[in-house]
Amino acid sequence: MKKQMKTMRDARGNDVPIAYVSAYDKMKDKTIRQVHHVFVDAREALEKLVKYSIERLNALADCKESLGGKGNFSARSFDGLIEAGIRQNYTITLDERVIKARELMMGYVAKELGQMGDKAYVVKKLVEAAFKTDRKGFLSRSKISELLSLNVNDPLWNEGAVILREALTTQKGKRYLYVATRARVEDEFKPIRLDIADCWPEDEKEVS
């Protein structure tokens, strides 16, 4: 038989006789504890899911010859309708030399705008996008790579490219686990999102 509570402890650490606790406060305490309990259970289940999935995918990666070190890895079911994998995210950090690199590259663009017109304008946009940092102060790895892949025969540009390569340091960021499915091989894969916001009940969603 469950022992009946005689007191409830409040936020100040006082044990309040149950008779003095309002019906709403009792219900509130019970509801919050119930929701907390299922959140803790869900978190533990998610941690087990991630651990299990990583172990299985790493084991699969080890079975593939000449794959190299673990990083990005994905594989599909035999029918091609399910894809699972691990994505390694990389970030690019920069030092003060990147300012000089941008100055030189933009100097080339300014010099060529009058002669090349639209072509120089496109390069200008590439430079601006490549040197634009995100909220954490990182540059886009793909945009920097795109910029450095341009074959430009100009001393200003080439000097800037050399300085840029020396100023950048690539660091490993977070790794992401994903599973995606599709109904037919002609369709695009759609990820299975383990996201609370994405799991909101349809009848509870606000109508826009």
Tab-separated table of C-alpha atoms in Angstrom:
chain	number	residue	atom	x	y	z
A	1	MET	CA	0.000	0.000	0.000
A	2	LYS	CA	1.384	3.373	-1.001
A	3	LYS	CA	2.273	5.564	1.944
A	4	GLN	CA	0.173	8.728	1.981
A	5	MET	CA	2.114	11.994	2.047
A	6	LYS	CA	1.585	14.131	5.125
A	7	THR	CA	3.628	17.115	3.932
A	8	MET	CA	4.930	18.689	0.730
A	9	ARG	CA	8.246	20.527	0.578
A	10	ASP	CA	8.049	24.042	-0.885
A	11	ALA	CA	10.667	26.051	-2.791
A	12	ARG	CA	12.113	27.406	0.465
A	13	GLY	CA	12.722	23.923	1.849
A	14	ASN	CA	9.813	24.030	4.283
A	15	ASP	CA	7.643	20.956	4.831
A	16	VAL	CA	4.063	22.181	4.491
A	17	PRO	CA	1.227	20.027	5.875
A	18	ILE	CA	-0.722	18.544	2.971
A	19	ALA	CA	-3.953	20.019	4.316
A	20	TYR	CA	-2.595	23.520	3.680
A	21	VAL	CA	-1.604	22.859	0.067
A	22	SER	CA	-4.224	23.949	-2.475
A	23	ALA	CA	-5.749	21.495	-4.945
A	24	TYR	CA	-4.145	23.414	-7.820
A	25	ASP	CA	-0.665	23.268	-6.249
A	26	LYS	CA	-1.061	19.520	-5.708
A	27	MET	CA	-2.141	18.998	-9.303
A	28	LYS	CA	0.626	21.301	-10.587
A	29	ASP	CA	3.301	19.404	-8.656
A	30	LYS	CA	2.014	16.033	-9.876
A	31	THR	CA	1.745	17.167	-13.522
A	32	ILE	CA	5.224	18.719	-13.637
A	33	ARG	CA	6.775	15.600	-12.112
A	34	GLN	CA	4.961	13.370	-14.617
A	35	VAL	CA	6.191	15.429	-17.581
A	36	HIS	CA	9.718	15.531	-16.108
A	37	HIS	CA	9.652	11.743	-15.727
A	38	VAL	CA	8.786	11.089	-19.389
A	39	PHE	CA	11.411	13.624	-20.519
A	40	VAL	CA	14.109	11.857	-18.498
A	41	ASP	CA	13.022	8.495	-19.923
A	42	ALA	CA	13.007	9.897	-23.467
A	43	ARG	CA	16.478	11.393	-23.003
A	44	GLU	CA	17.871	8.072	-21.772
A	45	ALA	CA	16.201	6.257	-24.691
A	46	LEU	CA	17.644	8.767	-27.174
A	47	GLU	CA	21.152	8.369	-25.744
A	48	LYS	CA	20.828	4.581	-26.124
A	49	LEU	CA	19.525	5.032	-29.688
A	50	VAL	CA	22.492	7.228	-30.658
A	51	LYS	CA	25.053	4.913	-29.003
A	52	TYR	CA	23.573	1.834	-30.675
A	53	SER	CA	23.336	3.481	-34.112
A	54	ILE	CA	26.905	4.826	-34.003
A	55	GLU	CA	28.267	1.447	-32.949
A	56	ARG	CA	26.424	-0.308	-35.791
A	57	LEU	CA	27.447	2.261	-38.432
A	58	ASN	CA	31.074	2.262	-37.269
A	59	ALA	CA	31.097	-1.522	-37.464
A	60	LEU	CA	29.711	-1.314	-40.998
A	61	ALA	CA	32.331	1.280	-41.951
A	62	ASP	CA	35.070	-1.019	-40.655
A	63	CYS	CA	33.817	-3.762	-42.978
A	64	LYS	CA	34.280	-1.627	-46.066
A	65	GLU	CA	37.778	-1.948	-47.477
A	66	SER	CA	39.911	1.149	-48.099
A	67	LEU	CA	37.399	3.448	-46.436
A	68	GLY	CA	40.054	5.260	-44.436
A	69	GLY	CA	39.535	7.011	-41.095
A	70	LYS	CA	36.088	7.448	-39.642
A	71	GLY	CA	34.393	10.679	-40.633
A	72	ASN	CA	31.551	11.063	-43.082
A	73	PHE	CA	29.926	7.720	-43.769
A	74	SER	CA	26.572	6.675	-45.190
A	75	ALA	CA	24.994	3.515	-46.526
A	76	ARG	CA	21.671	2.435	-47.995
A	77	SER	CA	19.449	-0.563	-47.607
A	78	PHE	CA	19.567	-3.111	-50.411
A	79	ASP	CA	16.346	-1.736	-51.927
A	80	GLY	CA	17.708	1.812	-51.813
A	81	LEU	CA	14.799	3.166	-49.770
A	82	ILE	CA	16.573	3.786	-46.450
A	83	GLU	CA	19.785	5.710	-45.888
A	84	ALA	CA	21.655	6.078	-42.613
A	85	GLY	CA	24.933	7.724	-41.849
A	86	ILE	CA	27.176	9.992	-39.819
A	87	ARG	CA	28.170	13.441	-41.019
A	88	GLN	CA	31.292	15.148	-39.727
A	89	ASN	CA	30.929	18.902	-39.566
A	90	TYR	CA	34.000	21.099	-40.050
A	91	THR	CA	34.477	24.736	-39.141
A	92	ILE	CA	37.031	27.235	-40.397
A	93	THR	CA	38.620	29.636	-37.938
A	94	LEU	CA	40.615	32.650	-39.009
A	95	ASP	CA	43.252	35.014	-37.679
A	96	GLU	CA	43.941	38.679	-38.386
A	97	ARG	CA	45.686	37.899	-41.696
A	98	VAL	CA	42.291	37.165	-43.262
A	99	ILE	CA	41.618	40.932	-43.287
A	100	LYS	CA	44.643	41.473	-45.546
A	101	ALA	CA	43.584	38.567	-47.779
A	102	ARG	CA	40.124	40.064	-48.251
A	103	GLU	CA	41.639	43.487	-48.926
A	104	LEU	CA	43.857	42.102	-51.704
A	105	MET	CA	41.103	40.055	-53.319
A	106	MET	CA	38.639	42.947	-53.223
A	107	GLY	CA	41.413	45.146	-54.651
A	108	TYR	CA	41.599	42.831	-57.654
A	109	VAL	CA	37.809	42.946	-58.047
A	110	ALA	CA	37.743	46.754	-57.873
A	111	LYS	CA	40.502	46.940	-60.489
A	112	GLU	CA	38.674	44.606	-62.872
A	113	LEU	CA	35.090	45.846	-62.430
A	114	GLY	CA	35.444	48.460	-65.171
A	115	GLN	CA	36.883	45.987	-67.690
A	116	MET	CA	35.173	42.677	-66.864
A	117	GLY	CA	31.816	44.055	-65.797
A	118	ASP	CA	29.414	41.262	-64.830
A	119	LYS	CA	32.185	38.660	-64.476
A	120	ALA	CA	34.007	40.771	-61.901
A	121	TYR	CA	30.700	41.436	-60.137
A	122	VAL	CA	30.141	37.691	-59.763
A	123	VAL	CA	33.646	37.281	-58.292
A	124	LYS	CA	32.926	40.205	-55.941
A	125	LYS	CA	29.837	38.404	-54.649
A	126	LEU	CA	31.848	35.203	-54.148
A	127	VAL	CA	34.464	37.089	-52.124
A	128	GLU	CA	31.832	38.802	-49.977
A	129	ALA	CA	30.024	35.505	-49.293
A	130	ALA	CA	33.264	33.664	-48.477
A	131	PHE	CA	34.375	36.239	-45.906
A	132	LYS	CA	30.990	36.496	-44.222
A	133	THR	CA	31.101	34.795	-40.810
A	134	ASP	CA	28.237	33.025	-39.082
A	135	ARG	CA	26.932	33.843	-35.599
A	136	LYS	CA	29.835	31.970	-34.001
A	137	GLY	CA	32.466	33.794	-36.053
A	138	PHE	CA	33.210	30.887	-38.408
A	139	LEU	CA	33.598	31.025	-42.173
A	140	SER	CA	31.811	28.665	-44.537
A	141	ARG	CA	34.162	25.849	-45.504
A	142	SER	CA	32.426	25.285	-48.841
A	143	LYS	CA	32.455	28.989	-49.800
A	144	ILE	CA	36.142	29.369	-48.917
A	145	SER	CA	36.970	26.257	-50.951
A	146	GLU	CA	34.968	27.639	-53.882
A	147	LEU	CA	36.836	30.937	-53.673
A	148	LEU	CA	40.279	29.317	-53.516
A	149	SER	CA	39.427	27.040	-56.442
A	150	LEU	CA	39.099	30.024	-58.797
A	151	ASN	CA	41.908	30.227	-61.333
A	152	VAL	CA	42.775	33.926	-61.396
A	153	ASN	CA	45.964	35.124	-63.108
A	154	ASP	CA	46.584	38.273	-61.102
A	155	PRO	CA	49.319	39.156	-58.534
A	156	LEU	CA	46.892	40.852	-56.122
A	157	TRP	CA	44.507	37.920	-56.129
A	158	ASN	CA	47.215	35.280	-55.850
A	159	GLU	CA	48.880	37.066	-52.948
A	160	GLY	CA	45.529	37.252	-51.210
A	161	ALA	CA	44.887	33.538	-51.837
A	162	VAL	CA	48.267	32.599	-50.326
A	163	ILE	CA	47.617	34.699	-47.214
A	164	LEU	CA	44.092	33.280	-46.904
A	165	ARG	CA	45.335	29.680	-46.978
A	166	GLU	CA	47.909	30.500	-44.284
A	167	ALA	CA	45.351	32.324	-42.120
A	168	LEU	CA	42.765	29.554	-42.048
A	169	THR	CA	42.607	26.600	-39.712
A	170	THR	CA	40.093	23.812	-40.257
A	171	GLN	CA	38.689	22.226	-37.089
A	172	LYS	CA	36.415	19.270	-36.582
A	173	GLY	CA	33.014	20.263	-35.278
A	174	LYS	CA	30.013	18.215	-34.221
A	175	ARG	CA	29.110	14.879	-35.758
A	176	TYR	CA	25.533	14.283	-36.856
A	177	LEU	CA	23.658	11.013	-37.047
A	178	TYR	CA	20.823	10.737	-39.543
A	179	VAL	CA	18.350	8.264	-41.021
A	180	ALA	CA	16.303	9.105	-44.111
A	181	THR	CA	13.673	7.248	-46.112
A	182	ARG	CA	11.827	7.455	-49.412
A	183	ALA	CA	8.892	5.596	-50.941
A	184	ARG	CA	10.550	5.023	-54.344
A	185	VAL	CA	14.120	5.201	-55.610
A	186	GLU	CA	13.084	8.106	-57.847
A	187	ASP	CA	12.093	10.196	-54.811
A	188	GLU	CA	14.237	12.436	-52.639
A	189	PHE	CA	15.235	11.149	-49.214
A	190	LYS	CA	13.367	12.675	-46.268
A	191	PRO	CA	15.100	12.552	-42.876
A	192	ILE	CA	13.401	11.091	-39.840
A	193	ARG	CA	13.576	14.089	-37.537
A	194	LEU	CA	14.037	13.457	-33.826
A	195	ASP	CA	12.973	16.968	-32.985
A	196	ILE	CA	10.385	17.904	-30.357
A	197	ALA	CA	9.139	20.845	-32.426
A	198	ASP	CA	8.590	18.521	-35.388
A	199	CYS	CA	6.589	16.079	-33.256
A	200	TRP	CA	3.915	18.579	-32.208
A	201	PRO	CA	0.440	16.963	-32.490
A	202	GLU	CA	-1.414	18.076	-35.609
A	203	ASP	CA	-4.546	19.009	-33.669
A	204	GLU	CA	-2.464	21.249	-31.387
A	205	LYS	CA	-0.679	23.186	-34.121
A	206	GLU	CA	-1.726	26.781	-34.576
A	207	VAL	CA	-3.603	27.528	-37.751
A	208	SER	CA	-1.821	30.285	-39.651
